[in-house]
């Protein structure tokens, strides 16, 4: 399928029973899950029975699965305790990703805290994140997908060109990929709404990191205007991006076969409507 469309699904109460049930109600063709509290450092072991049911369910329904790592992770932090916890948390998400059959684990690219120079923070990214990539030697290991931020604070990666130094810091590792969030890249200053705005942004991304690195798209409209540096998602077509750029996105050569996951407001009804809208735009 050119662009499977799905959503981030709740899993409290059972990865398979709750998560896959919600996915069916959405009419999802791909799913994204948390395998730990997204706002905490806990690294729960998971339920082997649910893991097996989830893997089997995804296989039977031809769903690709993705994991979103916790939000607290920041490899650019000046606080050693945060960096150590980030390593432990991301290693946990990668391991759990393999256990549930996920194709990729999404992690936010973080920021340089404590007034440290960007180059120093990226050197620390290299020192602490690079070894995790080298641990991905199993055939079922997921890709590590970098997701840029909306450009708030001292973000290490918000615009398309920022992926270049980040990829270089990680030696452009073969298990490294990108999750592009449309709201974030818009908030960071890429105008996706003008003539060929989405095409230009995707062209720039490919020129920066190379072909085949874009593995997943977070399809979110934006409640704020371009360049606002605010991460506030809106339902597809009801924000400042609008519908047309999403149609353009699904025509670009770099997105062929790349799944779209929504992370939009509105609860189940809003999610069902957004999945349907993206499928219609896909044509």
PDB file of C-alpha atoms in Angstrom, residues 30-193:
ATOM      1  CA  UNK A  30      -0.870   0.964  10.981  1.00  0.00           C
ATOM      2  CA  UNK A  31      -0.564   1.559  14.744  1.00  0.00           C
ATOM      3  CA  UNK A  32       1.690   3.393  17.165  1.00  0.00           C
ATOM      4  CA  UNK A  33       1.904   2.572  20.888  1.00  0.00           C
ATOM      5  CA  UNK A  34       3.709   3.498  24.083  1.00  0.00           C
ATOM      6  CA  UNK A  35       5.469   0.641  25.882  1.00  0.00           C
ATOM      7  CA  UNK A  36       6.046   2.731  29.035  1.00  0.00           C
ATOM      8  CA  UNK A  37       4.551   5.796  30.700  1.00  0.00           C
ATOM      9  CA  UNK A  38       5.404   8.567  28.202  1.00  0.00           C
ATOM     10  CA  UNK A  39       5.895  11.080  31.016  1.00  0.00           C
ATOM     11  CA  UNK A  40       7.967   8.888  33.332  1.00  0.00           C
ATOM     12  CA  UNK A  41      11.183   6.878  33.582  1.00  0.00           C
ATOM     13  CA  UNK A  42       9.713   3.470  34.490  1.00  0.00           C
ATOM     14  CA  UNK A  43      10.752   0.535  32.261  1.00  0.00           C
ATOM     15  CA  UNK A  44       7.987  -2.079  32.640  1.00  0.00           C
ATOM     16  CA  UNK A  45       8.709  -5.612  31.449  1.00  0.00           C
ATOM     17  CA  UNK A  46       5.498  -6.078  29.486  1.00  0.00           C
ATOM     18  CA  UNK A  47       3.141  -9.031  29.296  1.00  0.00           C
ATOM     19  CA  UNK A  48       4.460 -11.876  27.104  1.00  0.00           C
ATOM     20  CA  UNK A  49       0.942 -13.174  26.374  1.00  0.00           C
ATOM     21  CA  UNK A  50      -0.233  -9.719  25.234  1.00  0.00           C
ATOM     22  CA  UNK A  51       3.002  -9.270  23.223  1.00  0.00           C
ATOM     23  CA  UNK A  52       2.356 -12.499  21.343  1.00  0.00           C
ATOM     24  CA  UNK A  53      -1.320 -11.640  20.730  1.00  0.00           C
ATOM     25  CA  UNK A  54      -0.276  -8.182  19.506  1.00  0.00           C
ATOM     26  CA  UNK A  55       2.358  -9.543  17.113  1.00  0.00           C
ATOM     27  CA  UNK A  56      -0.037 -12.177  15.784  1.00  0.00           C
ATOM     28  CA  UNK A  57      -2.875  -9.647  15.444  1.00  0.00           C
ATOM     29  CA  UNK A  58      -0.705  -7.170  13.540  1.00  0.00           C
ATOM     30  CA  UNK A  59       0.483  -9.943  11.233  1.00  0.00           C
ATOM     31  CA  UNK A  60      -3.035 -11.273  10.624  1.00  0.00           C
ATOM     32  CA  UNK A  61      -4.409  -7.794   9.895  1.00  0.00           C
ATOM     33  CA  UNK A  62      -1.327  -6.632   7.967  1.00  0.00           C
ATOM     34  CA  UNK A  63      -0.689  -3.746  10.366  1.00  0.00           C
ATOM     35  CA  UNK A  64       2.768  -2.246  10.785  1.00  0.00           C
ATOM     36  CA  UNK A  65       3.480  -1.315  14.415  1.00  0.00           C
ATOM     37  CA  UNK A  66       5.584   1.544  15.792  1.00  0.00           C
ATOM     38  CA  UNK A  67       6.672   2.535  19.293  1.00  0.00           C
ATOM     39  CA  UNK A  68       6.927   6.089  20.616  1.00  0.00           C
ATOM     40  CA  UNK A  69       9.617   6.425  23.294  1.00  0.00           C
ATOM     41  CA  UNK A  70       8.916   8.557  26.412  1.00  0.00           C
ATOM     42  CA  UNK A  71       8.939  12.348  26.111  1.00  0.00           C
ATOM     43  CA  UNK A  72      11.454  12.910  28.929  1.00  0.00           C
ATOM     44  CA  UNK A  73      14.340  11.456  26.917  1.00  0.00           C
ATOM     45  CA  UNK A  74      16.979  14.083  26.119  1.00  0.00           C
ATOM     46  CA  UNK A  75      20.461  13.070  25.017  1.00  0.00           C
ATOM     47  CA  UNK A  76      21.475  16.749  24.891  1.00  0.00           C
ATOM     48  CA  UNK A  77      20.840  17.374  28.595  1.00  0.00           C
ATOM     49  CA  UNK A  78      23.583  18.870  30.780  1.00  0.00           C
ATOM     50  CA  UNK A  79      22.318  16.751  33.699  1.00  0.00           C
ATOM     51  CA  UNK A  80      24.063  13.368  33.876  1.00  0.00           C
ATOM     52  CA  UNK A  81      21.124  11.717  35.668  1.00  0.00           C
ATOM     53  CA  UNK A  82      18.796  12.713  32.795  1.00  0.00           C
ATOM     54  CA  UNK A  83      21.222  11.360  30.203  1.00  0.00           C
ATOM     55  CA  UNK A  84      21.634   8.060  32.074  1.00  0.00           C
ATOM     56  CA  UNK A  85      17.867   7.685  32.358  1.00  0.00           C
ATOM     57  CA  UNK A  86      17.509   8.582  28.684  1.00  0.00           C
ATOM     58  CA  UNK A  87      19.879   5.766  27.729  1.00  0.00           C
ATOM     59  CA  UNK A  88      18.006   3.280  29.916  1.00  0.00           C
ATOM     60  CA  UNK A  89      14.583   4.434  28.678  1.00  0.00           C
ATOM     61  CA  UNK A  90      15.475   4.351  24.984  1.00  0.00           C
ATOM     62  CA  UNK A  91      17.199   0.964  25.326  1.00  0.00           C
ATOM     63  CA  UNK A  92      13.982  -0.312  26.963  1.00  0.00           C
ATOM     64  CA  UNK A  93      11.778   1.058  24.144  1.00  0.00           C
ATOM     65  CA  UNK A  94      14.033  -0.519  21.507  1.00  0.00           C
ATOM     66  CA  UNK A  95      13.990  -3.889  23.269  1.00  0.00           C
ATOM     67  CA  UNK A  96      10.223  -3.804  23.775  1.00  0.00           C
ATOM     68  CA  UNK A  97       9.856  -2.717  20.146  1.00  0.00           C
ATOM     69  CA  UNK A  98      11.585  -5.898  19.045  1.00  0.00           C
ATOM     70  CA  UNK A  99       9.469  -8.009  21.414  1.00  0.00           C
ATOM     71  CA  UNK A 100       6.188  -6.711  19.964  1.00  0.00           C
ATOM     72  CA  UNK A 101       7.362  -6.743  16.344  1.00  0.00           C
ATOM     73  CA  UNK A 102       7.562  -2.956  15.874  1.00  0.00           C
ATOM     74  CA  UNK A 103       9.311  -1.661  12.764  1.00  0.00           C
ATOM     75  CA  UNK A 104      10.628   1.481  14.426  1.00  0.00           C
ATOM     76  CA  UNK A 105      10.971   3.381  17.701  1.00  0.00           C
ATOM     77  CA  UNK A 106      10.386   7.130  17.570  1.00  0.00           C
ATOM     78  CA  UNK A 107      12.435   9.399  19.849  1.00  0.00           C
ATOM     79  CA  UNK A 108      12.411  13.195  20.079  1.00  0.00           C
ATOM     80  CA  UNK A 109      15.743  14.752  19.157  1.00  0.00           C
ATOM     81  CA  UNK A 110      15.991  16.785  22.374  1.00  0.00           C
ATOM     82  CA  UNK A 111      17.659  20.071  23.218  1.00  0.00           C
ATOM     83  CA  UNK A 112      20.905  21.548  24.494  1.00  0.00           C
ATOM     84  CA  UNK A 113      20.192  22.489  28.111  1.00  0.00           C
ATOM     85  CA  UNK A 114      22.186  24.422  30.695  1.00  0.00           C
ATOM     86  CA  UNK A 115      23.448  26.963  28.184  1.00  0.00           C
ATOM     87  CA  UNK A 116      25.854  24.476  26.620  1.00  0.00           C
ATOM     88  CA  UNK A 117      26.845  24.934  22.945  1.00  0.00           C
ATOM     89  CA  UNK A 118      24.939  22.921  20.348  1.00  0.00           C
ATOM     90  CA  UNK A 119      28.163  21.190  19.193  1.00  0.00           C
ATOM     91  CA  UNK A 120      28.840  19.994  22.734  1.00  0.00           C
ATOM     92  CA  UNK A 121      25.308  18.599  23.041  1.00  0.00           C
ATOM     93  CA  UNK A 122      25.629  16.785  19.689  1.00  0.00           C
ATOM     94  CA  UNK A 123      28.967  15.311  20.819  1.00  0.00           C
ATOM     95  CA  UNK A 124      27.115  13.895  23.816  1.00  0.00           C
ATOM     96  CA  UNK A 125      24.395  12.523  21.510  1.00  0.00           C
ATOM     97  CA  UNK A 126      27.163  10.703  19.666  1.00  0.00           C
ATOM     98  CA  UNK A 127      28.737   9.373  22.846  1.00  0.00           C
ATOM     99  CA  UNK A 128      25.533   8.116  24.455  1.00  0.00           C
ATOM    100  CA  UNK A 129      23.081   7.317  21.619  1.00  0.00           C
ATOM    101  CA  UNK A 130      25.518   5.836  19.089  1.00  0.00           C
ATOM    102  CA  UNK A 131      26.229   2.700  21.216  1.00  0.00           C
ATOM    103  CA  UNK A 132      22.479   1.957  21.333  1.00  0.00           C
ATOM    104  CA  UNK A 133      22.412   1.834  17.538  1.00  0.00           C
ATOM    105  CA  UNK A 134      25.289  -0.667  17.579  1.00  0.00           C
ATOM    106  CA  UNK A 135      23.206  -2.910  19.868  1.00  0.00           C
ATOM    107  CA  UNK A 136      20.608  -3.300  17.089  1.00  0.00           C
ATOM    108  CA  UNK A 137      22.082  -6.493  15.619  1.00  0.00           C
ATOM    109  CA  UNK A 138      19.039  -8.793  15.732  1.00  0.00           C
ATOM    110  CA  UNK A 139      17.149  -9.233  12.422  1.00  0.00           C
ATOM    111  CA  UNK A 140      13.915  -8.170  14.175  1.00  0.00           C
ATOM    112  CA  UNK A 141      15.377  -5.052  15.798  1.00  0.00           C
ATOM    113  CA  UNK A 142      13.455  -1.858  14.989  1.00  0.00           C
ATOM    114  CA  UNK A 143      14.874   1.264  13.350  1.00  0.00           C
ATOM    115  CA  UNK A 144      15.604   4.230  15.599  1.00  0.00           C
ATOM    116  CA  UNK A 145      13.552   7.107  14.185  1.00  0.00           C
ATOM    117  CA  UNK A 146      14.460  10.697  15.007  1.00  0.00           C
ATOM    118  CA  UNK A 147      11.530  13.103  15.356  1.00  0.00           C
ATOM    119  CA  UNK A 148      12.336  16.811  15.189  1.00  0.00           C
ATOM    120  CA  UNK A 149      10.657  19.275  17.547  1.00  0.00           C
ATOM    121  CA  UNK A 150       8.670  22.447  16.911  1.00  0.00           C
ATOM    122  CA  UNK A 151      11.786  24.572  17.500  1.00  0.00           C
ATOM    123  CA  UNK A 152      11.026  25.750  21.010  1.00  0.00           C
ATOM    124  CA  UNK A 153      13.917  26.465  23.410  1.00  0.00           C
ATOM    125  CA  UNK A 154      17.373  25.195  22.440  1.00  0.00           C
ATOM    126  CA  UNK A 155      16.151  22.403  20.190  1.00  0.00           C
ATOM    127  CA  UNK A 156      18.889  20.315  18.544  1.00  0.00           C
ATOM    128  CA  UNK A 157      16.745  19.501  15.513  1.00  0.00           C
ATOM    129  CA  UNK A 158      13.661  21.345  14.282  1.00  0.00           C
ATOM    130  CA  UNK A 159      14.155  22.253  10.612  1.00  0.00           C
ATOM    131  CA  UNK A 160      14.918  19.784   7.792  1.00  0.00           C
ATOM    132  CA  UNK A 161      18.558  20.893   7.524  1.00  0.00           C
ATOM    133  CA  UNK A 162      19.096  20.210  11.253  1.00  0.00           C
ATOM    134  CA  UNK A 163      18.854  16.462  10.610  1.00  0.00           C
ATOM    135  CA  UNK A 164      22.228  16.676   8.798  1.00  0.00           C
ATOM    136  CA  UNK A 165      24.452  17.388  11.835  1.00  0.00           C
ATOM    137  CA  UNK A 166      22.384  14.960  13.946  1.00  0.00           C
ATOM    138  CA  UNK A 167      22.827  12.160  11.386  1.00  0.00           C
ATOM    139  CA  UNK A 168      26.532  13.003  11.107  1.00  0.00           C
ATOM    140  CA  UNK A 169      26.914  12.775  14.893  1.00  0.00           C
ATOM    141  CA  UNK A 170      25.516   9.228  14.647  1.00  0.00           C
ATOM    142  CA  UNK A 171      27.681   8.297  11.619  1.00  0.00           C
ATOM    143  CA  UNK A 172      24.542   8.007   9.470  1.00  0.00           C
ATOM    144  CA  UNK A 173      24.066   4.567  11.020  1.00  0.00           C
ATOM    145  CA  UNK A 174      22.129   2.079   8.833  1.00  0.00           C
ATOM    146  CA  UNK A 175      19.497   1.582  11.591  1.00  0.00           C
ATOM    147  CA  UNK A 176      18.821   5.330  11.780  1.00  0.00           C
ATOM    148  CA  UNK A 177      15.715   6.855  10.200  1.00  0.00           C
ATOM    149  CA  UNK A 178      13.291   9.762  10.437  1.00  0.00           C
ATOM    150  CA  UNK A 179       9.764  10.212  11.706  1.00  0.00           C
ATOM    151  CA  UNK A 180       8.484  13.454  10.178  1.00  0.00           C
ATOM    152  CA  UNK A 181       5.829  15.275  12.210  1.00  0.00           C
ATOM    153  CA  UNK A 182       3.965  17.671   9.907  1.00  0.00           C
ATOM    154  CA  UNK A 183       2.874  19.947  12.773  1.00  0.00           C
ATOM    155  CA  UNK A 184       6.424  20.165  14.168  1.00  0.00           C
ATOM    156  CA  UNK A 185       8.109  20.953  10.848  1.00  0.00           C
ATOM    157  CA  UNK A 186       5.418  23.580  10.095  1.00  0.00           C
ATOM    158  CA  UNK A 187       5.841  25.126  13.559  1.00  0.00           C
ATOM    159  CA  UNK A 188       9.614  25.195  12.973  1.00  0.00           C
ATOM    160  CA  UNK A 189       9.133  27.450   9.931  1.00  0.00           C
ATOM    161  CA  UNK A 190       8.617  25.247   6.867  1.00  0.00           C
ATOM    162  CA  UNK A 191       5.547  26.649   5.112  1.00  0.00           C
ATOM    163  CA  UNK A 192       3.782  23.539   3.858  1.00  0.00           C
ATOM    164  CA  UNK A 193       0.783  25.497   2.568  1.00  0.00           C
TER     165      UNK A 193
END
